[in-house]
Amino acid sequence: FYESDQMLDIKAVTRVLTEEVSAQDKEGAFLQATRSGAITLMIREFGRGTDFKCFDSNMLEGGGSHVIQAFFSTEIAEE
């Protein structure tokens, strides 16, 4: 998806997190992911046990972060 034509308009503002990202970069990316207009793509391993803290008042007033899960859960805890 990241290399698709659908990403052309938003690729510059999209962060991608994989297991290859350093711990320091992950921490910063989790903080950035909760800011207004942020788009973050990450592997399923980061979905569980990760605390996303939101300090952006615009984001909170708009209902908070939106998560789109693009895989089938194998465990109910992933939903």
PDB file of C-alpha atoms in Angstrom:
ATOM      1  CA  PHE A   1       0.000   0.000   0.000  1.00  0.00           C
ATOM      2  CA  TYR A   2       2.806   2.418   0.876  1.00  0.00           C
ATOM      3  CA  GLU A   3       4.149   2.270  -2.680  1.00  0.00           C
ATOM      4  CA  SER A   4       0.704   2.577  -4.297  1.00  0.00           C
ATOM      5  CA  ASP A   5      -0.745   5.537  -6.202  1.00  0.00           C
ATOM      6  CA  GLN A   6      -3.247   6.058  -3.376  1.00  0.00           C
ATOM      7  CA  MET A   7      -0.396   7.116  -1.088  1.00  0.00           C
ATOM      8  CA  LEU A   8       1.028   9.814  -3.374  1.00  0.00           C
ATOM      9  CA  ASP A   9      -0.820  12.729  -1.757  1.00  0.00           C
ATOM     10  CA  ILE A  10      -0.160  11.675   1.843  1.00  0.00           C
ATOM     11  CA  LYS A  11       3.170   9.863   1.673  1.00  0.00           C
ATOM     12  CA  ALA A  12       5.170  12.881   2.889  1.00  0.00           C
ATOM     13  CA  VAL A  13       3.179  13.018   6.154  1.00  0.00           C
ATOM     14  CA  THR A  14       2.976   9.270   6.764  1.00  0.00           C
ATOM     15  CA  ARG A  15       5.238   7.488   9.257  1.00  0.00           C
ATOM     16  CA  VAL A  16       5.973   3.793   8.901  1.00  0.00           C
ATOM     17  CA  LEU A  17       6.922   1.717  11.955  1.00  0.00           C
ATOM     18  CA  THR A  18       8.403  -1.739  11.585  1.00  0.00           C
ATOM     19  CA  GLU A  19      10.558  -3.920  13.800  1.00  0.00           C
ATOM     20  CA  GLU A  20      13.598  -2.221  12.245  1.00  0.00           C
ATOM     21  CA  VAL A  21      12.810   1.156  13.865  1.00  0.00           C
ATOM     22  CA  SER A  22      14.970   1.997  16.889  1.00  0.00           C
ATOM     23  CA  ALA A  23      13.384   2.208  20.360  1.00  0.00           C
ATOM     24  CA  GLN A  24      13.999   5.967  20.462  1.00  0.00           C
ATOM     25  CA  ASP A  25      12.362   6.521  17.051  1.00  0.00           C
ATOM     26  CA  LYS A  26       9.392   4.343  18.092  1.00  0.00           C
ATOM     27  CA  GLU A  27       8.794   6.456  21.194  1.00  0.00           C
ATOM     28  CA  GLY A  28       8.760   9.650  19.129  1.00  0.00           C
ATOM     29  CA  ALA A  29       6.548   8.096  16.496  1.00  0.00           C
ATOM     30  CA  PHE A  30       3.974   7.037  19.096  1.00  0.00           C
ATOM     31  CA  LEU A  31       3.773  10.640  20.319  1.00  0.00           C
ATOM     32  CA  GLN A  32       3.490  11.950  16.745  1.00  0.00           C
ATOM     33  CA  ALA A  33       0.761   9.418  15.926  1.00  0.00           C
ATOM     34  CA  THR A  34      -1.689  11.171  18.254  1.00  0.00           C
ATOM     35  CA  ARG A  35      -1.367  14.619  16.679  1.00  0.00           C
ATOM     36  CA  SER A  36      -3.983  16.096  14.372  1.00  0.00           C
ATOM     37  CA  GLY A  37      -3.437  15.060  10.767  1.00  0.00           C
ATOM     38  CA  ALA A  38      -0.924  12.327  11.618  1.00  0.00           C
ATOM     39  CA  ILE A  39      -0.920   9.107   9.617  1.00  0.00           C
ATOM     40  CA  THR A  40       1.043   6.194  11.032  1.00  0.00           C
ATOM     41  CA  LEU A  41       1.304   2.708   9.534  1.00  0.00           C
ATOM     42  CA  MET A  42       2.625   0.036  11.860  1.00  0.00           C
ATOM     43  CA  ILE A  43       2.966  -3.689  12.144  1.00  0.00           C
ATOM     44  CA  ARG A  44       0.542  -5.622  14.344  1.00  0.00           C
ATOM     45  CA  GLU A  45       3.147  -6.191  17.076  1.00  0.00           C
ATOM     46  CA  PHE A  46       2.961  -2.498  17.996  1.00  0.00           C
ATOM     47  CA  GLY A  47      -0.801  -2.588  18.422  1.00  0.00           C
ATOM     48  CA  ARG A  48      -0.769  -4.471  21.714  1.00  0.00           C
ATOM     49  CA  GLY A  49       0.972  -3.206  24.814  1.00  0.00           C
ATOM     50  CA  THR A  50       1.606   0.239  23.365  1.00  0.00           C
ATOM     51  CA  ASP A  51       0.244   3.299  25.143  1.00  0.00           C
ATOM     52  CA  PHE A  52      -0.638   6.125  22.797  1.00  0.00           C
ATOM     53  CA  LYS A  53      -0.819   9.348  24.813  1.00  0.00           C
ATOM     54  CA  CYS A  54      -2.643  12.276  23.258  1.00  0.00           C
ATOM     55  CA  PHE A  55      -1.775  15.853  24.269  1.00  0.00           C
ATOM     56  CA  ASP A  56      -3.324  17.516  21.202  1.00  0.00           C
ATOM     57  CA  SER A  57      -6.492  19.362  22.282  1.00  0.00           C
ATOM     58  CA  ASN A  58      -7.799  19.480  18.693  1.00  0.00           C
ATOM     59  CA  MET A  59      -7.448  15.726  18.455  1.00  0.00           C
ATOM     60  CA  LEU A  60      -9.181  15.173  21.795  1.00  0.00           C
ATOM     61  CA  GLU A  61     -12.032  17.545  20.918  1.00  0.00           C
ATOM     62  CA  GLY A  62     -12.484  15.701  17.610  1.00  0.00           C
ATOM     63  CA  GLY A  63     -12.966  12.352  19.318  1.00  0.00           C
ATOM     64  CA  GLY A  64      -9.376  11.143  19.648  1.00  0.00           C
ATOM     65  CA  SER A  65      -7.341   8.864  17.441  1.00  0.00           C
ATOM     66  CA  HIS A  66      -8.890   6.625  14.807  1.00  0.00           C
ATOM     67  CA  VAL A  67      -7.467   3.174  14.257  1.00  0.00           C
ATOM     68  CA  ILE A  68      -7.977   1.138  11.113  1.00  0.00           C
ATOM     69  CA  GLN A  69      -7.029  -2.486  11.609  1.00  0.00           C
ATOM     70  CA  ALA A  70      -6.010  -4.001   8.284  1.00  0.00           C
ATOM     71  CA  PHE A  71      -5.598  -7.619   9.335  1.00  0.00           C
ATOM     72  CA  PHE A  72      -7.800 -10.326  10.818  1.00  0.00           C
ATOM     73  CA  SER A  73      -7.329 -10.729  14.550  1.00  0.00           C
ATOM     74  CA  THR A  74      -6.309 -14.120  15.808  1.00  0.00           C
ATOM     75  CA  GLU A  75      -6.998 -13.075  19.404  1.00  0.00           C
ATOM     76  CA  ILE A  76      -9.929 -11.138  20.848  1.00  0.00           C
ATOM     77  CA  ALA A  77      -7.432  -8.849  22.646  1.00  0.00           C
ATOM     78  CA  GLU A  78      -6.286  -7.519  19.251  1.00  0.00           C
ATOM     79  CA  GLU A  79      -9.711  -6.185  18.352  1.00  0.00           C
TER      80      GLU A  79
END
